[in-house]
Tab-separated table of C-alpha atoms and ligand atoms in Angstrom:
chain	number	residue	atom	x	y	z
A	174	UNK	CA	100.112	95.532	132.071
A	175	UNK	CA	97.571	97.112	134.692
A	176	UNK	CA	100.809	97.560	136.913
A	177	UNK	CA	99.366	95.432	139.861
A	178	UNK	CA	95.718	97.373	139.465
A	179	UNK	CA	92.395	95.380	139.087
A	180	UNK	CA	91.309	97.532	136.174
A	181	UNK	CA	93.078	100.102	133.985
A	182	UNK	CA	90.635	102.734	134.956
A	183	UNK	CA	91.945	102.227	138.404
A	184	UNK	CA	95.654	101.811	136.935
A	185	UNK	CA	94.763	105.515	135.307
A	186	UNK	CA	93.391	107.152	137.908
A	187	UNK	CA	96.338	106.526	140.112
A	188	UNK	CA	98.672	107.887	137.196
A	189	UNK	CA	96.794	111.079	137.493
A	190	UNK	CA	99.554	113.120	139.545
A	191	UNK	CA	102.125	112.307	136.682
A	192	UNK	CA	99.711	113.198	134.074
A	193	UNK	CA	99.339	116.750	135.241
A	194	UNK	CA	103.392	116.929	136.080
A	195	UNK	CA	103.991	115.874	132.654
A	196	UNK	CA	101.721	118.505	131.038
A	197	UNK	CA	103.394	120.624	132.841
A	198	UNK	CA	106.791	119.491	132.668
A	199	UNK	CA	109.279	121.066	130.104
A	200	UNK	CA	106.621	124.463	129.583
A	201	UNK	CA	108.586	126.497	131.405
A	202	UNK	CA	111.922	128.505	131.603
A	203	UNK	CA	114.428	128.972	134.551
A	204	UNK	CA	112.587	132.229	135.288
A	205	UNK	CA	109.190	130.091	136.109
A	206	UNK	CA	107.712	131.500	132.709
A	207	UNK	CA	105.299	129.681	130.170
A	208	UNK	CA	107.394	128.396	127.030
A	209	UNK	CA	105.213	127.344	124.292
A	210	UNK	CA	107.130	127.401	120.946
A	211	UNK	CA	106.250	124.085	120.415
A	212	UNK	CA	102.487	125.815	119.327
A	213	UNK	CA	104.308	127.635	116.368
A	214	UNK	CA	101.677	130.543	116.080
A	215	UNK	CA	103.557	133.705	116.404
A	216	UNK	CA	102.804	136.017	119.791
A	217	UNK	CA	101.514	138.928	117.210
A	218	UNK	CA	98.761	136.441	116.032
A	219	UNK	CA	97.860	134.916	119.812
A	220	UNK	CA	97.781	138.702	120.786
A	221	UNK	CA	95.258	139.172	118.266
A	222	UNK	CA	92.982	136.662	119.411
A	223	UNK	CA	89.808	138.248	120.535
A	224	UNK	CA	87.634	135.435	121.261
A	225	UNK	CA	88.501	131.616	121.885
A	226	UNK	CA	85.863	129.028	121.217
A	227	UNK	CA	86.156	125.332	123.001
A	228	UNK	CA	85.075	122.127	120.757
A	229	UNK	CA	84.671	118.922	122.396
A	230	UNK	CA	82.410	115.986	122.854
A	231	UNK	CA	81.578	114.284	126.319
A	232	UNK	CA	84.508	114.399	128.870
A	233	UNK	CA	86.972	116.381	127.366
A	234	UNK	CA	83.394	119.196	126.940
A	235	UNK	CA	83.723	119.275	130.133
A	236	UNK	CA	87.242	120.008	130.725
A	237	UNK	CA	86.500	122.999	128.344
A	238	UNK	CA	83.938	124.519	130.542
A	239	UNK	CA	86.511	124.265	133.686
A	240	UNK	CA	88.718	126.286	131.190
A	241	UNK	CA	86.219	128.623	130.201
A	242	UNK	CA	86.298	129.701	133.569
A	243	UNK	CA	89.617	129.897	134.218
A	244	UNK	CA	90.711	131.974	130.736
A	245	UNK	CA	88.255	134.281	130.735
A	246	UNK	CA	89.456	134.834	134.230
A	247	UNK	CA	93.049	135.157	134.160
A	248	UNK	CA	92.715	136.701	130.215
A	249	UNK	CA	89.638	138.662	129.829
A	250	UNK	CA	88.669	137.081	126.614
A	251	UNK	CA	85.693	135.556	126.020
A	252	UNK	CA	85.353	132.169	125.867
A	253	UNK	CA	82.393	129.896	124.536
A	254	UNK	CA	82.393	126.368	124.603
A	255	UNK	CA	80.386	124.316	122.387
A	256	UNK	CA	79.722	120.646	121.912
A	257	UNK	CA	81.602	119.858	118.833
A	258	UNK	CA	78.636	118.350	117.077
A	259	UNK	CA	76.612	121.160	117.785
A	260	UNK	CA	79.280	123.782	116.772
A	261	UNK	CA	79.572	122.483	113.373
A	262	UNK	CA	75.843	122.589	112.307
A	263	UNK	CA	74.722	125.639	114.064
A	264	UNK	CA	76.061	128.245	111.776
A	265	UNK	CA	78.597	129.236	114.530
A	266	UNK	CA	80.391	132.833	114.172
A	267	UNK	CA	83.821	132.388	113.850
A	268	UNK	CA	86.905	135.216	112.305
A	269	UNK	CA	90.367	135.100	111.510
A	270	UNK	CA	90.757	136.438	115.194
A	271	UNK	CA	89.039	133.292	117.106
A	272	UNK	CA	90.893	130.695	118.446
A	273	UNK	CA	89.252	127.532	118.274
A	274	UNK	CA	90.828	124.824	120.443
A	275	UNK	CA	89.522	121.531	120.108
A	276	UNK	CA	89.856	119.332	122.687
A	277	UNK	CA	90.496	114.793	122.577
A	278	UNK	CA	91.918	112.712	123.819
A	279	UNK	CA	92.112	110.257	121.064
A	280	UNK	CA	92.554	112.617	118.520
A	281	UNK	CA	89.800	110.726	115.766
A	282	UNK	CA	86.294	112.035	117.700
A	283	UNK	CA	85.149	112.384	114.363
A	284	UNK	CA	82.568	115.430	115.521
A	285	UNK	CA	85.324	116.654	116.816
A	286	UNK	CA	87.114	116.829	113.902
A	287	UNK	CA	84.167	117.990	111.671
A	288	UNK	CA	84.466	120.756	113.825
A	289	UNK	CA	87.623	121.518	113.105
A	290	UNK	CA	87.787	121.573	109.825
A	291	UNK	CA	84.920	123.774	109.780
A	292	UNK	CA	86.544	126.487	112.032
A	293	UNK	CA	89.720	125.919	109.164
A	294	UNK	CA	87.505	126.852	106.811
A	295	UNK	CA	85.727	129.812	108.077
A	296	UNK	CA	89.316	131.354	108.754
A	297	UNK	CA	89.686	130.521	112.359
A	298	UNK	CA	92.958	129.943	114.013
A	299	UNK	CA	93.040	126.444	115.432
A	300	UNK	CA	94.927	124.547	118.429
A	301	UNK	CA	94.603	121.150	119.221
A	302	UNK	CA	94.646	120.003	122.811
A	303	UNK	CA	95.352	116.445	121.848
A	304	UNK	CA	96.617	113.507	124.154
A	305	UNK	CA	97.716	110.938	121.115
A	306	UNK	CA	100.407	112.294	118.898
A	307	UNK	CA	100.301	111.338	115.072
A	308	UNK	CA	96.215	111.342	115.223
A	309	UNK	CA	94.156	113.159	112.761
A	310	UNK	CA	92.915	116.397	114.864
A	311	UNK	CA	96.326	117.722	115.575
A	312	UNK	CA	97.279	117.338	111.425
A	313	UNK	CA	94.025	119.056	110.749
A	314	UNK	CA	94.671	121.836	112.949
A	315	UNK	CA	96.860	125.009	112.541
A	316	UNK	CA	98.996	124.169	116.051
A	317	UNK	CA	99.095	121.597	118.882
A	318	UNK	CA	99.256	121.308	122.353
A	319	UNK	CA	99.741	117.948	123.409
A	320	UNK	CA	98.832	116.534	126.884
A	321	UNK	CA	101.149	114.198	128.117
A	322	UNK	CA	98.617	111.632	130.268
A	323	UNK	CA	100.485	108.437	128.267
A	324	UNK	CA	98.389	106.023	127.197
A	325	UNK	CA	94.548	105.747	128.287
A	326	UNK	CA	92.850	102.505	127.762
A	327	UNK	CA	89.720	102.375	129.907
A	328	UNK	CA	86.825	103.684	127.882
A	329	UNK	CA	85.705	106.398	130.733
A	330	UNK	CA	88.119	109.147	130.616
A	331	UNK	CA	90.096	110.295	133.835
A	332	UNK	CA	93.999	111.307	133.732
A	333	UNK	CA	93.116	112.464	129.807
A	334	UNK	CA	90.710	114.086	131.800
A	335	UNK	CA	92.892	115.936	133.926
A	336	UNK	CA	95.626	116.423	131.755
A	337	UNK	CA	93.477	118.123	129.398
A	338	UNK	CA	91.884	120.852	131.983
A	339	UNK	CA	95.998	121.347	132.802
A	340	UNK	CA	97.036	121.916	129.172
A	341	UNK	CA	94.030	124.291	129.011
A	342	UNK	CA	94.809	126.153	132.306
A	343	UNK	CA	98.785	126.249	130.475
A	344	UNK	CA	97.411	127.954	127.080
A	345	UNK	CA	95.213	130.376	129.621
A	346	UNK	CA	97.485	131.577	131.784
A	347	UNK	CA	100.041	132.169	128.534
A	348	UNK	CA	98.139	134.347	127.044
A	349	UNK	CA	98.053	135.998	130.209
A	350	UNK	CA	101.433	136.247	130.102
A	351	UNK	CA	101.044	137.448	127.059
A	352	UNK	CA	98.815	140.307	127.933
A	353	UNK	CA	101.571	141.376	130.735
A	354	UNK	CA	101.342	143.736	133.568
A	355	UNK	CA	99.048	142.292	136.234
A	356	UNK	CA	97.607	139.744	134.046
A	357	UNK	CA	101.193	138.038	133.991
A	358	UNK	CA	101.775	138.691	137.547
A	359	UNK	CA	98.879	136.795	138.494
A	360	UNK	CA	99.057	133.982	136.167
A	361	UNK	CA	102.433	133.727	137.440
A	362	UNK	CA	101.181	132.919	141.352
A	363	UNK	CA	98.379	130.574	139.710
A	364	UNK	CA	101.556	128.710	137.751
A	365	UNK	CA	102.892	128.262	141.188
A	366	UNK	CA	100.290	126.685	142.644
A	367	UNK	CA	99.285	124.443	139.464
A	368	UNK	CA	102.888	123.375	140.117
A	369	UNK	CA	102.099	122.104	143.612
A	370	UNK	CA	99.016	120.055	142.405
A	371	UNK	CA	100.367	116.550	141.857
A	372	UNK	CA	101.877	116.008	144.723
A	373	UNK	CA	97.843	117.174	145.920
A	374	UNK	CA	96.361	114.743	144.063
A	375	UNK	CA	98.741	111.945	144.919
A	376	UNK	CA	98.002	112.405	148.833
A	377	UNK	CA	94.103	112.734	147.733
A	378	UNK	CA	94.429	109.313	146.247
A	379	UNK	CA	96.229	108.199	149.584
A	380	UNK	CA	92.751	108.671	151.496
A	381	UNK	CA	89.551	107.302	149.229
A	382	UNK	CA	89.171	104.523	151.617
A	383	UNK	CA	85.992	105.791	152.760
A	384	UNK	CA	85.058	107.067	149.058
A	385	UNK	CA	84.883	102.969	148.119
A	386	UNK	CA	83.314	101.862	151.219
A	387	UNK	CA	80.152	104.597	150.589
A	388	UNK	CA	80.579	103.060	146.726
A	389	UNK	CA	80.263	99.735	147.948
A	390	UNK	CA	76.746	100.439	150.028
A	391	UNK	CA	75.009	102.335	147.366
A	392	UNK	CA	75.261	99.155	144.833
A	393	UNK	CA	71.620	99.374	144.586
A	394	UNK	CA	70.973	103.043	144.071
A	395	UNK	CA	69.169	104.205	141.574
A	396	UNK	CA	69.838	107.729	140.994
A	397	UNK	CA	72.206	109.907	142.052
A	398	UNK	CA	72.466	113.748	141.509
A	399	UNK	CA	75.810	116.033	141.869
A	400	UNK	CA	75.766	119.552	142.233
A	401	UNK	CA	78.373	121.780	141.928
A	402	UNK	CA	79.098	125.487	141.236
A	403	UNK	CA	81.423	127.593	139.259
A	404	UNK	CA	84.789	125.548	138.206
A	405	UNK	CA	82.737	122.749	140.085
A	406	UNK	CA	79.524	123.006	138.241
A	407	UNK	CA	81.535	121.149	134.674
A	408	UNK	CA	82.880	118.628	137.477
A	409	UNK	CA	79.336	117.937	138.891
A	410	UNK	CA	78.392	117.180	135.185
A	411	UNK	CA	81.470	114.706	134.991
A	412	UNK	CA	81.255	112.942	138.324
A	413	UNK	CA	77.234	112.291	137.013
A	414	UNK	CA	78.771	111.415	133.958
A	415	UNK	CA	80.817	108.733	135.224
A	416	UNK	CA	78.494	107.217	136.956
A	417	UNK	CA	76.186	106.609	134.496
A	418	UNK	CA	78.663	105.225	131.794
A	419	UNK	CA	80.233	103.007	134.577
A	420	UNK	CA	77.532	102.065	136.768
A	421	UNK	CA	74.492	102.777	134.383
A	422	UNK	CA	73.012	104.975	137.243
A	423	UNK	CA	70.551	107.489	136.325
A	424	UNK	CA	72.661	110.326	137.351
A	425	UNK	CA	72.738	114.431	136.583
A	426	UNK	CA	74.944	117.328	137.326
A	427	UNK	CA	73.668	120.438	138.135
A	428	UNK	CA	74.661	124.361	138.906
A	429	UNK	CA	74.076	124.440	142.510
A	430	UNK	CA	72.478	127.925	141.911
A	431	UNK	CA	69.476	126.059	140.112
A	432	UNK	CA	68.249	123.959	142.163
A	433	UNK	CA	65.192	126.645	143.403
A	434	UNK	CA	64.359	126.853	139.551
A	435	UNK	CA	63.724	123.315	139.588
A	436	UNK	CA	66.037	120.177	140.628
A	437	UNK	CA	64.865	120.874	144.134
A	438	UNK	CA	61.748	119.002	143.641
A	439	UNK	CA	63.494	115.702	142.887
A	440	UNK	CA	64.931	115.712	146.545
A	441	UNK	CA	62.828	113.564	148.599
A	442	UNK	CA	64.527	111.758	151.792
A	443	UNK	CA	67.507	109.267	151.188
A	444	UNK	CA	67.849	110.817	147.734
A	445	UNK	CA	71.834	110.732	147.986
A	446	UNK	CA	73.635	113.943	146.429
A	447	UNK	CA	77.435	114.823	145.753
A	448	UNK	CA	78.082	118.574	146.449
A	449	UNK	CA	81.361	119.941	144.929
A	450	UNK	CA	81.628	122.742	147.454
A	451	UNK	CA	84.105	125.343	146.427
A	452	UNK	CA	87.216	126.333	148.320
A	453	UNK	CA	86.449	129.151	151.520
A	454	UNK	CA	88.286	131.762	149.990
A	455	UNK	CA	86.596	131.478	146.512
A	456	UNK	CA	84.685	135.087	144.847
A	457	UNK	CA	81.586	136.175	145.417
A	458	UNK	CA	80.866	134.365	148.452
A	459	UNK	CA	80.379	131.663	146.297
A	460	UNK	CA	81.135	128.847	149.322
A	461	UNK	CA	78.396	130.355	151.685
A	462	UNK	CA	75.833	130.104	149.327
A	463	UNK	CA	76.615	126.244	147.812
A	464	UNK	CA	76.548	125.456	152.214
A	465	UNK	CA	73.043	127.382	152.065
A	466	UNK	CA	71.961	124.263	149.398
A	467	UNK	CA	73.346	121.733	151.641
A	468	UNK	CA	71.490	122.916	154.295
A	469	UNK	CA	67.998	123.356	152.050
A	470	UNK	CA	68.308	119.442	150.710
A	471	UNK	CA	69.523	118.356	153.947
A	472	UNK	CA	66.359	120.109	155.234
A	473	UNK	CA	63.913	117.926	152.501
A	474	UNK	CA	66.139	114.289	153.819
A	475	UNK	CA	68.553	114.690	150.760
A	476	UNK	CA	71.655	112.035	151.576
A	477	UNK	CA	74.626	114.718	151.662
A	478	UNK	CA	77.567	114.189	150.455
A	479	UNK	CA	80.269	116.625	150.255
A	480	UNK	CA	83.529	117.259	148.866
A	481	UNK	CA	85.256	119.710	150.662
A	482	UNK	CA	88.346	121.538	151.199
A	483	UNK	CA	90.406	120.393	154.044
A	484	UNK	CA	89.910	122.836	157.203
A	485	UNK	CA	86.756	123.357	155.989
A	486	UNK	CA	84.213	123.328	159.171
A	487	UNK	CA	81.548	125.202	158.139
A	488	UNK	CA	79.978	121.990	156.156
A	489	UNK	CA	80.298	119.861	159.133
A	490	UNK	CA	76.729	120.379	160.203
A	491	UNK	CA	74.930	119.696	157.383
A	492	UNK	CA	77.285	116.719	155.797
A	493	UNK	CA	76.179	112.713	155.667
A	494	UNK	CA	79.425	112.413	154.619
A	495	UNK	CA	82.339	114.671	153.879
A	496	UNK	CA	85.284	113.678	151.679
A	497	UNK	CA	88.170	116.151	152.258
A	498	UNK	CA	90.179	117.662	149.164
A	499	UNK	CA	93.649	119.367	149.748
A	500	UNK	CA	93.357	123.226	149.372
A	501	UNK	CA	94.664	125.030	146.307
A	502	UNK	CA	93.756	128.257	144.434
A	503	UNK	CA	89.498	128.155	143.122
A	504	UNK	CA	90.681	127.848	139.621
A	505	UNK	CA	92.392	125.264	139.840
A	506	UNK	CA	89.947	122.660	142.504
A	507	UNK	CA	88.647	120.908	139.512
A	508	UNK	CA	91.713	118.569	139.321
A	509	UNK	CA	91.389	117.790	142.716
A	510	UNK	CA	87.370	117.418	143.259
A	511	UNK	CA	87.184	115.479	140.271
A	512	UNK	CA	88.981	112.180	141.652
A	513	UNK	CA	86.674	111.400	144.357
A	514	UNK	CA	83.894	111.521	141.940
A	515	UNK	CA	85.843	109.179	139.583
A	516	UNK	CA	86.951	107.220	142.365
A	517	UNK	CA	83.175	106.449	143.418
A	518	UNK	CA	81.895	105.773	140.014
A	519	UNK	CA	85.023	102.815	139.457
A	520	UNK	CA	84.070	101.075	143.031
A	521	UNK	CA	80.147	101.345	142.562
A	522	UNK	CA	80.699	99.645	138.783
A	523	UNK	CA	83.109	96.792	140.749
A	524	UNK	CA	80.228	96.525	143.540
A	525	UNK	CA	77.641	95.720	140.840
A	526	UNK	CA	79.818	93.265	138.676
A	527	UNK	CA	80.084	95.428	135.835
A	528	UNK	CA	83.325	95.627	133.520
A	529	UNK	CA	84.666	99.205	134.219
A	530	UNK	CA	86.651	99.213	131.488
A	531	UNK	CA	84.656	98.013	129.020
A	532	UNK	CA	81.272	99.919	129.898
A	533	UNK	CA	78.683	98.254	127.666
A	534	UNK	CA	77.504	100.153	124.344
A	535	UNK	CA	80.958	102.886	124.630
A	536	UNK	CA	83.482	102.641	122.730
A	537	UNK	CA	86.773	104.825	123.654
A	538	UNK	CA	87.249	106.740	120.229
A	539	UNK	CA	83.798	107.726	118.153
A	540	UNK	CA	85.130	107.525	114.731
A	541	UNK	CA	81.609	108.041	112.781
A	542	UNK	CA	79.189	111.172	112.608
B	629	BG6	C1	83.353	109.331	124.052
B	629	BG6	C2	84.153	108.577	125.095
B	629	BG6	O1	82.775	108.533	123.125
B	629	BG6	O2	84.208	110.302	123.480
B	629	BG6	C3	84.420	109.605	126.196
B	629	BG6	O3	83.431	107.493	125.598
B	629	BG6	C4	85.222	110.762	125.629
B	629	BG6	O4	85.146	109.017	127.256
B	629	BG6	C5	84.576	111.327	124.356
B	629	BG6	O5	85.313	111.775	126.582
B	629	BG6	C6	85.532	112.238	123.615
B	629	BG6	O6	86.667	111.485	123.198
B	629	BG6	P1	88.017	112.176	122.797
B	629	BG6	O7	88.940	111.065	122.367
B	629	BG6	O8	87.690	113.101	121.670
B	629	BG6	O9	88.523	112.912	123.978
């Protein structure tokens, strides 16, 4: 049943190129266009949406900050995205013109689902981005896009994972199409490219050698830190998560941009860090500065290690280590920086004897308050 795997977590990870190709799969026309009856919320409501607000817990939170990025990119709508227990007690301000998509895997997160209903009742539409059909979010909700990652049975999330950022980029870049002019245009090059990422991911997975081997060394580390900026800040968060529900690390994800205002005081030498370095041609400069915060930890002993884009040379100098990602468009780098991260986290757990898919005190679905 683990296909020939060790663990299903490992079985899952290497399922991750079909779980984006089947999210993807049967959402589009012969024109290349975004089809998404299945939702059953007219166009003249979706139009009307004027503000979308994310609800999840842990891993699938996190998928909804890589989308907050990418929507309010390609749609110009705001997007906020709140932890679902925190949305449903903070007295959150919601209209008949927000969107509220919730966001599980399993589909029972009760917080989740508390969530929901309270976005129901305060007259918000709601979509569920839901990976198990016939569970109790989707019924709850008004519509629901389901993520087609089959079924996940390690506890720590990874092709939900990635099937849920690629049902969220799909809802995104419709209601770009929506929009029209050169919102559709665009989100018509980004569908392109989201196209091309399987096969991406598939050759990533063809080349973590090294990834297990630096797993394998750092059985007795102690803490870890990941820092990451933009779409690669959430991931940061997620590759720290990981490693601290499978390898009970002490581990934290941070914005690269804060670690002057503080994390930079934790780097003393040999302190190993992950650095989700964002693609050369990314806004704002945004690569030259997270290569500046190489350089300032490398400069204070940090243990560097980097995920970067293939081609990339201008981490070379300051890199321990550098694990190379296939290029693609910013937006969408999250479903390709992610794996390494997971990948580490499942061979550190194996190095220290620990049962990745049955991390102690987790439990895969959350069904109580
Ligand atoms: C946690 C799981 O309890 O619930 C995480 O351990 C998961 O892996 C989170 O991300 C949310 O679960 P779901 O099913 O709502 O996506």
């Amino acid at each position: 049943e683990k296909g020939g795997y060790d663990t299903f977590m490992e079985k899952e990870i290497h399922e991750q190129p079909q779980a984006v190709g089947d999210t993807l799969l049967g959402r589009t026309d012969e024109d290349g266009r975004l089809v998404l009856d299945e939702l059953r919320i007219s166009e003249e409501q979706l139009k009307n949406v004027d503000r979308i607000t994310i609800v999840a817990c842990g891993t699938a939170a996190y998928a909804g900050m890589v989308a907050k990025y990418a929507i309010e990119h390609w749609t110009r709508i705001p997007v906020e995205v709140a932890l679902a227990h925190e949305f449903r007690y903070c007295d959150p301000i919601v209209s008949e013109r927000t969107l509220v998509v919730s966001i599980s895997q399993s589909g029972e997160t009760m917080d989740t689902l508390m969530a929901v209903k309270h976005a129901r009742e305060l007259g918000a539409l709601t979509v569920s981005v839901c990976n198990t059909h016939g569970s109790t979010i989707p019924r709850e909700s008004d519509a629901v896009l389901y993520t087609h990652a089959g079924p996940e049975i390690a506890v720590a999330s990874t092709k939900a994972f990635l099937a849920q950022i690629t049902a969220c980029y799909v809802l995104g870049l419709y209601l770009a199409q929506l929009r029209g002019g050169s919102y559709a245009d665009d989100a018509a090059a980004v569908l392109k490219d989201l196209h091309e990422v399987p096969d991406k991911i598939a050759e990533l997975l063809g080349s973590m050698d090294r990834v297990q081997e630096i797993a394998r060394f750092m059985a007795d580390t102690r803490s870890v830190l990941f820092l990451g900026r933009h779409v690669g800040y959430p991931i940061a968060m997620e590759g720290a998560l990981k490693l601290k529900e499978l390898a009970y690390i002490h581990a934290e994800g941070f914005a690269a941009g804060e670690l002057k205002h503080g994390p930079i005081a934790l780097i003393e030498p040999g302190q190993p860090v992950f650095i989700v370095v964002p693609g050369p041609d990314t806004p704002h400069g945004l690569h030259g500065k997270v290569v500046s915060n190489i350089q300032e930890i490398r400069a204070r002993g940090a243990r560097t290690l980097v995920i970067a884009q293939e081609g990339d040379t201008a981490v070379e100098p300051f890199a321990d280590e550098i694990i190379r990602v296939p290029a693609t468009s910013p937006m969408l780098a999250p479903l390709l920086t992610v794996v390494p991260l997971q990948v580490f986290a499942l061979h550190l757990s194996t190095a220290k004897g620990l049962d990745v898919d049955q991390p102690r005190n987790l439990a895969k679905s959350v069904t109580v308050e």
